[in-house]
C-alpha positions as a printed Julia matrix, in Angstrom:
743×3 Matrix{Float64}:
   8.76  -36.93  25.27
  11.54  -36.79  22.71
  10.55  -40.03  20.75
   8.38  -38.04  18.32
   8.93  -37.47  14.34
   6.07  -35.64  12.71
   5.26  -33.09  10.15
   3.04  -30.0   10.94
   1.72  -27.89   7.75
   1.1   -24.34   8.92
  -1.12  -22.48   6.6
  -3.54  -19.6    6.18
  -4.01  -15.88   6.47
  -6.03  -14.82   8.93
  -6.99  -18.02  10.51
  -3.28  -19.7   10.65
  -3.2   -23.14  11.9
  -1.45  -26.11  11.91
  -2.48  -29.68  10.94
  -0.39  -33.08  10.89
   0.67  -34.33   7.37
   2.4   -37.26   5.91
   6.31  -37.3    6.97
   7.54  -36.59   3.06
   8.51  -34.18   0.89
   5.47  -34.74  -1.0
   3.5   -33.03   1.59
   5.29  -29.64   0.96
   4.84  -26.91  -1.41
   6.32  -23.3   -1.93
   3.51  -21.29  -0.39
   3.18  -22.63   3.17
   5.38  -23.19   5.99
   6.31  -26.77   7.87
   7.65  -27.92  11.21
   9.57  -30.94  11.0
   9.49  -32.16  14.67
  12.06  -34.76  15.87
  11.78  -34.34  19.66
  14.88  -32.52  20.52
  14.96  -30.55  17.66
  12.48  -28.76  15.6
  13.14  -27.41  12.08
  10.79  -24.59  10.67
  10.88  -24.7    6.87
   9.53  -21.45   5.39
   8.34  -21.9    1.85
   9.49  -19.12  -0.4
   6.26  -17.7   -1.13
   4.97  -18.39   2.38
   3.22  -15.09   4.2
   4.33  -13.5    7.22
   1.56  -14.79   9.27
   2.33  -18.52   8.86
   6.15  -17.7    9.58
   5.21  -16.02  12.92
   2.63  -18.49  13.71
   5.14  -21.42  13.06
   7.62  -19.55  15.02
   5.22  -19.15  18.04
   4.21  -22.84  17.69
   7.67  -24.54  17.81
   8.42  -22.07  20.96
   5.36  -23.2   22.62
   5.87  -27.25  21.91
   9.54  -26.68  22.91
   8.34  -24.55  26.38
   5.07  -26.42  26.96
   6.02  -30.21  25.85
   9.76  -30.45  26.17
  10.59  -28.67  29.09
  12.66  -26.1   27.32
  15.1   -28.62  26.42
  14.6   -28.94  22.39
  16.61  -26.62  19.85
  14.64  -24.82  17.06
  16.06  -23.93  13.8
  14.51  -22.24  10.76
  15.25  -22.52   6.94
  14.34  -19.54   5.5
  16.62  -20.1    2.24
  17.82  -23.79   1.71
  21.02  -22.3    0.25
  22.02  -20.53   3.32
  21.01  -23.44   5.87
  23.07  -26.38   4.45
  23.45  -28.16   7.82
  19.47  -27.86   8.86
  18.61  -29.26   5.23
  21.1   -31.87   6.06
  19.07  -32.98   8.85
  15.67  -32.66   6.91
  17.18  -34.89   4.19
  18.3   -37.5    6.54
  14.97  -37.55   8.05
  12.65  -37.27   4.98
  15.02  -38.46   2.2
  16.52  -36.7   -0.86
  14.02  -34.53  -2.4
  13.35  -35.07  -6.17
  11.46  -32.77  -8.49
  10.13  -29.22  -8.21
   7.81  -28.16  -4.85
   4.59  -27.87  -6.06
   2.4   -24.42  -5.79
   0.01  -24.05  -2.71
  -3.52  -23.42  -2.51
  -4.71  -19.91  -1.84
  -4.66  -18.76   1.78
  -8.05  -17.41   1.48
  -9.59  -20.73   0.19
  -7.53  -22.66   2.85
  -9.24  -20.11   5.65
 -12.64  -21.01   4.29
 -11.9   -24.6    4.77
 -10.4   -24.65   7.77
 -13.56  -22.82   9.08
 -15.87  -25.49   7.41
 -13.89  -28.53   8.48
 -13.49  -27.84  12.18
 -16.34  -29.03  14.26
 -16.8   -28.9   17.95
 -19.32  -31.53  19.37
 -20.78  -31.29  23.19
 -21.31  -34.48  24.87
 -23.28  -34.35  27.96
 -26.0   -36.28  29.92
 -29.57  -35.08  29.9
 -32.48  -36.85  31.5
 -30.58  -39.92  31.93
 -29.38  -40.08  28.09
 -26.34  -38.98  26.66
 -26.68  -36.25  24.02
 -23.64  -35.37  21.34
 -24.68  -32.05  19.83
 -22.36  -29.98  17.39
 -22.25  -26.59  19.17
 -19.4   -24.6   16.94
 -17.43  -24.36  13.79
 -14.2   -22.1   13.54
 -13.22  -19.74  15.09
 -13.68  -21.43  18.29
 -13.14  -19.87  21.93
 -11.96  -21.62  24.99
 -15.13  -20.87  27.13
 -16.98  -23.56  24.76
 -15.53  -26.15  26.76
 -17.55  -27.23  29.85
 -15.66  -28.45  32.74
 -18.64  -30.69  33.66
 -18.84  -32.47  30.08
 -17.04  -33.75  27.52
 -16.32  -32.47  24.0
 -15.29  -33.91  20.46
 -13.05  -31.74  18.21
 -13.02  -32.94  14.72
 -10.45  -31.45  12.59
 -11.88  -32.62   9.14
 -10.16  -35.94   9.49
  -7.05  -34.81   9.97
  -7.15  -35.66  13.76
 -10.25  -36.05  16.01
  -9.61  -34.93  19.44
 -11.64  -35.82  22.77
 -11.29  -33.47  25.27
 -12.43  -34.59  29.03
 -13.78  -32.01  31.54
 -12.45  -32.53  35.07
 -15.85  -32.91  36.37
 -17.25  -35.07  33.55
 -18.39  -38.79  34.17
 -16.99  -41.96  33.49
 -20.07  -42.39  31.2
 -19.73  -39.38  29.14
 -15.91  -40.02  28.74
 -16.39  -43.5   27.37
 -19.12  -42.38  25.12
 -17.1   -39.3   23.84
 -14.24  -41.85  22.66
 -16.32  -44.14  21.17
 -18.28  -41.72  19.26
 -14.8   -39.98  18.19
 -13.6   -43.47  16.73
 -17.21  -43.82  15.29
 -16.56  -40.77  13.33
 -13.78  -42.54  11.49
 -15.96  -44.79   9.44
 -19.24  -42.78   9.51
 -17.37  -39.76   7.8
 -15.03  -41.76   5.31
 -11.88  -40.7    7.2
  -8.48  -42.93   6.71
  -8.42  -45.71   8.76
  -4.82  -44.13  10.36
  -6.66  -41.3   11.67
  -5.88  -40.52  15.13
  -8.02  -40.1   18.0
  -6.35  -38.24  20.66
  -7.69  -37.55  24.32
  -7.13  -34.11  25.87
  -7.41  -34.13  29.45
  -8.7   -30.69  31.05
  -5.89  -28.51  31.94
  -3.4   -30.65  30.43
  -3.87  -29.89  26.3
  -1.37  -30.01  23.83
  -0.05  -26.97  21.89
  -1.72  -28.43  18.6
  -4.95  -28.8   20.12
  -4.84  -25.42  22.12
  -3.75  -23.6   18.52
  -7.19  -24.33  17.04
  -8.71  -21.74  19.49
  -8.67  -18.12  19.47
  -6.61  -16.43  22.63
  -6.32  -19.67  24.28
  -5.17  -18.89  27.97
  -3.98  -21.43  30.62
  -4.93  -21.12  34.05
  -2.45  -18.75  35.79
  -1.63  -16.82  32.58
  -2.09  -13.11  33.1
  -1.44  -11.75  29.69
  -4.85  -11.25  27.85
  -8.2   -10.59  28.92
  -9.5   -12.6   31.56
 -13.24  -12.83  30.68
 -14.9   -12.02  27.57
 -18.18   -9.98  27.12
 -20.51  -10.39  24.37
 -21.56   -7.3   22.5
 -24.73   -8.84  20.42
 -26.89   -6.27  21.92
 -25.97   -3.72  23.87
 -28.43   -2.11  26.61
 -29.49    1.51  26.61
 -27.32    3.03  29.37
 -28.7     5.5   31.75
 -26.62    8.87  31.8
 -24.53    8.83  35.1
 -21.07   10.18  35.81
 -18.88    8.25  34.0
 -16.4     5.84  35.89
 -13.49    5.37  33.72
 -12.58    1.57  35.33
 -16.36    0.86  33.91
 -15.29    1.9   30.46
 -11.94    0.13  30.62
 -13.59   -3.02  31.82
 -16.37   -3.03  29.37
 -15.4    -1.83  26.23
 -18.28   -2.18  24.57
 -19.88    0.58  27.04
 -16.96    2.72  25.67
 -18.08    2.07  22.3
 -21.55    2.7   22.77
 -21.06    5.64  24.75
 -18.15    6.99  22.29
 -16.12    7.91  25.61
 -12.43    6.45  25.9
 -12.61    7.89  29.57
 -14.16   10.45  31.77
 -12.15   13.28  30.16
  -9.92   14.06  32.86
  -6.67   13.74  30.82
  -4.23   16.54  29.67
  -5.44   18.62  26.95
  -3.12   20.85  24.84
  -4.28   22.99  21.94
  -2.63   24.56  18.9
  -4.46   27.12  16.57
  -3.02   26.98  12.99
  -1.46   30.55  12.4
   0.3    31.49   9.43
   0.39   27.85   8.51
   2.3    27.11  11.81
   1.06   26.0   15.08
   0.51   28.23  17.48
  -0.16   27.39  21.07
  -3.58   28.45  22.55
  -3.53   29.67  26.2
  -5.38   27.28  28.91
  -7.65   30.06  29.85
  -9.38   30.09  26.28
  -9.37   26.11  25.88
 -13.05   25.19  24.26
 -13.57   28.49  22.54
 -13.48   27.43  18.66
 -13.8    29.98  15.73
 -15.04   29.05  12.27
 -12.26   31.01  10.54
  -9.57   28.75  12.2
  -8.42   25.2   12.42
  -6.93   23.74  15.76
  -5.17   20.71  16.67
  -6.25   19.3   20.04
  -3.89   16.67  21.87
  -5.58   14.68  24.77
  -3.44   12.68  26.94
  -4.8    10.07  29.28
  -3.39    7.15  31.32
  -4.21    3.33  31.06
  -2.35    0.78  32.68
   0.21    2.95  33.57
   0.89    3.99  30.11
   0.05    7.21  28.25
  -2.48    7.17  25.26
  -3.18    9.96  22.8
  -6.13   11.27  20.92
  -5.4    13.96  18.33
  -8.31   15.86  17.32
  -8.04   18.04  14.21
 -10.79   20.66  14.3
 -11.55   22.21  10.87
 -13.47   25.8   10.69
 -16.12   25.95   8.17
 -14.71   29.33   6.93
 -10.86   28.42   7.41
  -8.79   28.56   3.96
  -7.97   25.39   2.25
  -4.33   26.07   2.7
  -5.0    26.16   6.67
  -6.76   23.2    6.46
  -3.91   21.4    4.69
  -1.59   22.96   7.12
  -3.53   21.35  10.02
  -3.32   17.78   8.38
   0.53   18.45   8.07
   1.11   19.31  11.31
  -0.97   16.53  12.26
   1.28   13.92  11.04
   4.02   15.89  12.62
   2.65   15.48  16.0
   1.77   11.67  15.47
   5.69   11.23  14.51
   6.72   12.93  17.74
   4.69   10.44  19.85
   5.94    7.21  17.84
   2.52    7.0   15.69
   0.68    6.18  18.75
  -2.12    9.19  18.78
  -5.4     8.06  17.23
  -6.51   10.64  14.93
  -9.92   12.28  14.46
 -10.75   14.68  11.94
 -13.8    16.89  13.52
 -15.9    19.03  10.97
 -17.16   22.12  12.87
 -20.67   21.3   14.17
 -20.09   17.56  14.28
 -18.12   17.35  17.52
 -17.73   13.52  18.84
 -19.16   13.21  22.41
 -15.86   12.82  24.13
 -14.16   15.82  22.35
 -16.96   18.06  24.0
 -16.42   16.41  27.38
 -12.84   17.39  27.95
 -13.81   20.99  27.79
 -15.98   20.35  31.02
 -19.35   22.14  29.57
 -17.66   25.32  28.35
 -17.36   24.68  24.44
 -18.31   27.3   22.42
 -18.49   27.39  18.59
 -18.32   30.79  17.1
 -19.87   30.99  13.39
 -17.01   32.83  12.1
 -13.89   35.14  12.82
 -10.73   34.18  14.82
  -9.11   33.9   17.85
  -5.77   35.59  16.55
  -5.09   38.42  18.53
  -4.67   40.6   14.81
  -7.99   40.28  14.11
  -9.09   41.33  10.59
 -12.88   42.07  11.38
 -14.66   43.58  13.85
 -16.68   41.63  16.61
 -20.48   41.72  15.62
 -22.39   43.66  18.42
 -25.07   41.32  18.76
 -24.53   37.41  18.9
 -26.77   34.57  19.24
 -25.61   31.18  21.03
 -27.93   28.0   21.14
 -27.12   26.02  24.45
 -27.68   22.42  24.53
 -26.48   19.82  27.25
 -27.55   18.57  30.58
 -24.03   17.84  32.01
 -20.08   18.78  31.74
 -19.83   15.87  29.09
 -22.61   16.83  26.71
 -22.81   20.77  26.95
 -22.15   22.65  23.92
 -22.96   26.43  22.72
 -23.1    27.08  19.28
 -23.65   30.27  17.37
 -26.52   30.84  15.14
 -28.04   33.94  13.07
 -29.05   36.67  15.65
 -32.59   36.5   14.4
 -35.78   35.58  16.39
 -36.4    32.67  13.85
 -33.24   30.96  15.15
 -35.24   30.45  18.63
 -36.43   26.98  19.9
 -38.61   26.32  23.06
 -36.76   23.35  23.65
 -33.55   24.99  24.41
 -31.69   27.68  26.63
 -30.29   30.77  24.41
 -27.77   33.33  25.24
 -28.04   36.54  23.49
 -24.96   38.97  23.81
 -25.5    42.67  23.29
 -23.27   45.62  24.17
 -25.09   46.57  27.29
 -26.57   43.34  28.75
 -26.33   39.49  28.29
 -29.96   37.92  28.19
 -30.67   34.13  29.23
 -33.48   33.06  27.17
 -34.98   29.8   28.5
 -37.54   27.96  26.36
 -40.43   26.23  28.15
 -39.21   22.88  27.16
 -35.87   23.4   28.59
 -34.97   21.42  31.86
 -33.37   22.8   34.97
 -29.81   21.13  34.43
 -29.93   22.74  30.87
 -30.43   26.09  32.42
 -27.52   25.66  34.91
 -25.11   24.44  32.13
 -26.17   27.73  29.91
 -25.27   29.92  32.98
 -21.96   28.53  33.18
 -21.46   29.14  29.34
 -22.78   32.73  29.31
 -20.11   33.75  31.95
 -17.48   32.63  29.17
 -19.44   34.38  26.42
 -19.9    38.0   28.12
 -18.99   39.64  31.18
 -22.09   41.73  31.4
 -24.74   41.21  33.59
 -27.25   38.35  33.03
 -30.6    38.64  32.75
 -32.84   35.52  32.86
 -35.43   35.95  30.7
 -38.43   33.17  30.58
 -40.33   32.13  27.15
 -43.49   34.39  26.87
 -42.0    37.28  29.29
 -39.44   38.88  27.11
 -38.83   42.56  27.49
 -39.36   44.78  24.28
 -35.47   45.25  24.28
 -34.88   41.68  23.75
 -36.84   41.4   20.3
 -35.39   44.74  19.2
 -31.82   43.04  19.47
 -33.03   40.3   17.31
 -34.86   42.57  14.47
 -38.15   42.04  15.71
 -40.48   39.2   17.19
 -40.92   36.52  14.45
 -42.37   32.89  14.57
 -40.0    30.36  15.7
 -39.81   26.49  16.35
 -42.02   25.73  19.43
 -43.2    22.31  18.83
 -42.08   19.73  21.65
 -38.83   17.85  20.34
 -38.94   14.1   20.64
 -35.56   12.67  21.17
 -34.24   10.42  18.29
 -35.2     7.0   18.64
 -31.84    4.8   18.82
 -31.93    3.24  15.78
 -29.25    0.15  16.41
 -26.91    0.01  13.48
 -25.05   -2.98  12.87
 -21.35   -2.13  12.37
 -19.59   -2.99   9.15
 -16.24   -3.55   8.65
 -14.13   -3.48   5.29
 -10.63   -4.38   4.2
  -9.21   -2.1    2.12
  -5.88   -3.25   0.01
  -4.08   -3.15  -3.25
  -2.64   -6.47  -2.9
  -4.12   -7.28  -6.33
  -2.83   -4.66  -8.14
  -5.93   -2.33  -7.86
  -7.52   -0.8   -4.92
 -10.54   -2.67  -3.72
 -12.93   -2.67  -0.5
 -14.3    -5.88   0.69
 -16.53   -6.51   3.2
 -15.98   -8.94   6.25
 -18.89  -10.45   7.37
 -19.25  -11.78  11.24
 -15.76   -9.85  11.58
 -13.47  -10.46  14.63
 -10.22   -9.04  15.79
  -8.38  -11.8   13.8
  -9.88  -10.0   10.67
  -7.79   -7.04  10.96
  -5.06   -7.6    8.83
  -1.77   -5.99   9.55
  -0.9    -5.43   5.93
  -4.0    -3.74   4.93
  -6.1    -0.73   6.21
  -9.52   -1.58   7.55
 -12.56    0.57   7.43
 -15.07    0.18  10.46
 -18.44    1.95  10.0
 -20.36    2.42  13.28
 -22.86    4.94  11.62
 -21.96    8.05  13.8
 -18.29    7.76  13.21
 -16.01    6.03  10.6
 -12.6     4.19  11.68
  -9.91    3.83   9.6
  -7.61    0.9   11.07
  -4.1     1.23  10.15
  -1.97   -1.99   9.95
   1.32   -2.25  10.83
   2.81   -3.29   7.38
   0.04   -1.25   5.5
   1.74    0.75   2.53
   1.38    4.22   1.93
  -0.81    4.0   -1.32
  -3.39    1.98   1.05
  -3.36    4.49   3.45
  -3.91    7.43   1.33
  -6.87    5.94  -0.89
  -8.24    4.45   2.15
  -9.18    8.05   3.46
 -10.39    9.03  -0.1
 -12.76    5.83  -0.21
 -14.2     6.54   3.39
 -15.18   10.07   1.75
 -16.53    8.61  -1.04
 -18.41    5.72   0.87
 -20.53    8.32   2.76
 -21.37   10.25  -0.21
 -22.71    7.23  -2.12
 -24.17    5.4    0.71
 -28.03    4.86  -0.18
 -29.09    6.13   3.35
 -27.66    9.56   2.52
 -24.97    9.93   5.11
 -24.09   13.21   6.61
 -20.7    14.09   4.92
 -19.39   15.47   8.21
 -19.34   12.35   9.92
 -16.07   11.73  11.74
 -13.29    9.8   10.36
 -11.09    8.47  13.12
  -7.82    6.88  12.21
  -6.18    4.29  14.53
  -3.1     2.72  14.71
  -2.47   -1.21  15.31
  -1.49   -1.84  18.56
  -3.42    1.83  20.04
  -6.48    0.77  19.7
  -8.92    2.93  22.11
 -12.14    1.37  23.53
 -14.46    3.39  21.42
 -13.26    1.15  18.92
 -12.3    -2.2   20.58
 -15.82   -2.34  22.06
 -17.29   -3.23  18.56
 -15.36   -6.36  18.65
 -16.32   -9.47  20.54
 -13.73  -10.7   22.95
 -10.89   -8.03  21.89
  -7.43   -9.12  23.26
  -5.48   -5.87  24.2
  -2.4    -7.97  24.56
  -2.58   -9.53  20.87
  -0.07   -6.71  19.35
   1.34   -5.12  22.17
   3.3    -8.19  23.01
   3.6    -9.82  19.89
   7.05   -9.75  18.2
   8.06   -9.62  14.93
   9.19  -12.42  12.54
  12.75  -11.17  12.82
  12.45  -10.36  16.54
  11.43  -14.13  17.28
  14.23  -15.46  15.43
  16.71  -13.47  17.31
  15.24  -15.07  20.25
  15.8   -18.24  19.83
  19.56  -17.79  19.7
  22.08  -18.65  17.37
  20.79  -22.13  15.64
  22.52  -21.57  12.2
  25.61  -23.68  13.54
  24.59  -27.23  13.34
  27.54  -28.07  16.05
  24.95  -26.9   18.52
  22.12  -29.29  17.59
  22.85  -32.81  18.24
  20.74  -35.17  16.6
  21.19  -38.96  16.38
  18.44  -40.45  13.97
  18.67  -43.88  13.2
  22.01  -44.26  14.2
  23.31  -41.34  11.82
  25.21  -38.7   13.19
  24.37  -35.7   11.74
  26.76  -33.27  13.81
  28.66  -30.73  11.79
  31.72  -31.06  13.35
  33.43  -34.45  13.22
  34.69  -35.6   16.23
  37.66  -38.28  15.93
  39.27  -37.55  19.2
  36.23  -38.23  21.06
  36.17  -41.81  23.01
  33.95  -44.27  21.33
  32.26  -45.04  24.74
  30.91  -41.57  25.12
  28.35  -41.22  22.64
  24.83  -42.74  23.02
  24.77  -45.38  20.64
  21.21  -46.81  21.42
  19.22  -46.21  18.14
  15.45  -45.4   18.12
  13.4   -48.67  16.88
  12.21  -48.57  13.11
   9.79  -46.22  12.11
   6.43  -47.45  11.92
   6.8   -49.41  15.43
   5.34  -49.02  18.91
   4.43  -50.44  22.34
   0.91  -51.43  21.7
  -1.86  -49.08  20.04
  -1.6   -45.97  22.46
   0.54  -43.03  22.25
   1.27  -40.83  25.28
   2.05  -37.13  24.62
   2.09  -34.26  27.09
  -0.14  -36.52  29.53
  -2.57  -37.38  26.78
  -3.74  -40.83  25.37
  -3.87  -41.29  21.6
  -5.62  -44.06  20.17
  -4.91  -44.94  16.44
  -8.11  -47.05  15.76
  -6.01  -50.24  15.28
  -3.01  -49.03  13.22
  -0.24  -46.93  13.91
   0.7   -43.6   11.91
   4.15  -44.12   9.86
   5.65  -41.05  11.63
   4.94  -42.35  15.27
   7.24  -44.76  17.31
   8.17  -45.13  20.91
  11.77  -45.08  22.22
  13.39  -46.43  25.23
  14.01  -43.74  27.84
  17.26  -42.21  27.6
  20.14  -43.08  30.13
  22.54  -40.49  31.61
  25.78  -40.82  29.46
  28.41  -42.86  31.1
  31.73  -40.78  32.09
  34.29  -40.88  29.3
  37.45  -43.18  29.05
  40.63  -41.59  29.89
  41.96  -39.89  27.3
  45.47  -40.89  27.92
  46.43  -37.95  30.43
  46.23  -35.42  27.73
  45.57  -32.51  29.66
  45.62  -28.74  28.71
  45.83  -25.79  30.64
  42.57  -24.32  31.53
  43.28  -20.8   29.94
  43.78  -22.69  26.47
  40.22  -24.12  26.92
  37.95  -21.5   28.5
  35.83  -19.16  26.06
  37.91  -20.37  23.0
  36.46  -20.59  19.76
  37.1   -24.02  17.65
  40.21  -22.19  15.74
  41.86  -21.13  19.32
  41.79  -24.63  20.74
  44.8   -26.79  20.78
  45.39  -29.7   18.04
  43.28  -32.64  18.94
  40.94  -30.99  21.15
  37.11  -31.91  20.41
  35.34  -28.59  20.66
  32.43  -30.18  21.84
  34.02  -32.16  24.69
  36.52  -29.1   26.03
  35.89  -29.97  29.45
  37.3   -33.36  29.08
  40.86  -32.09  28.35
  40.93  -30.3   31.86
  42.76  -31.49  34.38
  40.82  -33.44  37.37
  41.89  -30.4   39.72
  40.98  -27.62  37.3
  37.85  -29.45  36.61
  36.67  -29.88  40.22
  37.43  -25.74  40.77
  35.85  -24.89  37.73
  32.49  -27.1   37.87
  32.28  -27.62  41.53
  31.98  -31.38  41.68
  34.62  -34.32  40.13
  34.08  -35.6   36.72
  32.45  -38.67  37.62
  29.44  -36.81  39.39
  29.28  -34.35  36.39
  28.87  -37.19  33.71
  26.12  -38.69  35.92
  23.73  -35.42  35.49
  21.15  -35.48  32.42
  22.95  -33.95  29.13
  20.92  -30.78  29.11
  22.45  -29.87  32.69
  26.05  -31.0   31.59
  25.19  -28.35  28.33
  23.9   -25.62  30.53
  26.71  -25.65  33.1
  29.46  -25.84  30.33
  27.75  -22.51  28.76
  27.99  -20.95  32.08
  31.68  -21.97  32.49
  32.86  -21.06  29.2
  33.21  -24.44  27.77
  30.49  -24.9   25.26
């Protein structure tokens, strides 16, 4: 339908929604965005103090109304600055009247977010044991899966509007009761008598209704995730071979296991040497020396696109210059790959599970020294390594002091000497641990391997360790998994000073692209970098993350990995901590400027045809146009309607006995009649096709170029006579004129 006049108020920061308000300049303010919807034309007016989220949401909403409710035939104009858009302001003043006085200030967006969350309530209407039950089930944020197709629902927008959603399989009694109760809300809750009760049919929801839900997906719409998974309580997962498809399908599993994939991707390793990057030979991958720093780039494919993890491994004995150089080169690599890599700072001895897995059970950490060819210190003649792990995903060998006191009955140790390599197996180790230790031992030493069981050691074994002394032999109890509830913090300096604010009951929508967010999952700290975060926030957030660990009352490990994640490139190990993560939310999002460009050239009002109450608002005057060419049928006066029902997008609206001032019903438009003869004033087609207004002959109306073609030229160009052309719908005429250079 095009017989619509309404004003939508778009407001919020993290939870941006639109509400219908009085059609008046009194509804406007400086800090928000407003959509003036006139059916065939939608004007978006951006307050000078409105935020980016509001502008993007309003633009998206206007496009959705145009495409879903107007068949793509409405035109959209945007007022960013009133002085730069005089033609659009002319339309607004014609509808709203001349504005007097200054615009009022807006209420804070944070307060509006809280009010919206508190005011929007969803009720469930269903039959139980022969009785009809109406039960409140949710407030904002709402999700689409709350709507049950076999029942009805009432969505109360705090008195702004009340929706009745009728499921396809709901009973007539439920539909009737839902509508009656919704009308009863108006009096029971003290809402204005003009409050609308609008009926939404299952599968034919309006744009205004859908925008109240997070990530609404229509039937057949492929963008976004098809099924949501509630994290809540994650069950303990039995250790099996990783199925990468399972990790992608269940991000909460990836988050719990801290495995982004099955570690089968491409691996590249560089060492910091003379403060520059030195590529490491693949045959030595997995060997890390405490005197060095390394960069490890891991590439894996997801949905046909490469994704990157960039690990910064910092040796315990590396110099500060090397650590600084490692960070510098990490930034350079990050830029090389268009800021896509997830950056992870790894402290020696605190390697994440995925980092271990990519080296296929052959990761060895040497306490000191370097892997450089020009080594300054000789290699110790005797070295002892503690091996822990049961498969190629979790096995790691760590060098420990070559003393008997370092042994532990629960593990396997590799003792390397100049003559022999011992594989010492404690009484508490498993067969899998022994097998993995054999693989590591082959990397550590080329000497013959001698397996030694605890309690059956030869004298030479103890001699190599400096003598037998007591060591740990108590049975190790696996650490009980204490489920730590993740915490999200917003890091921002918008108030003028840097502060961290905790977000309670967080969701993906709480990630603010203007800020840096810190997600604490106990074993890791994630720093999520918003696309528009400033450099100061990025720098201070890393410092604050370290301070957060130091000051944590639970005595957190200072070597906890800090993972840097860029907006739009979040790995499953991050997204799995969020309920119903939409992986397309940012990858498909356009910037505000890109959205404006996609609307086409709407700055020229000559491309927007509006006839409001017989007032012609076209930019170009049309004196030469025949009088009977214009559609002179005016809409009825404001406030009149055919009865008390409004039909919009296939849905019925009831107004409780009165009609809002911004609604009316207009007679259905009829095709424009063929124009009268112009007195044989024809022009050659070369003077009309693809010509600007300034290039046209005198007396030619630029909006009706085709009118000045001869009948023969017209039929050749359009493929039909003029009489047939003017019987087509106006939108089809316009499209044909554009196609043939006559628009």
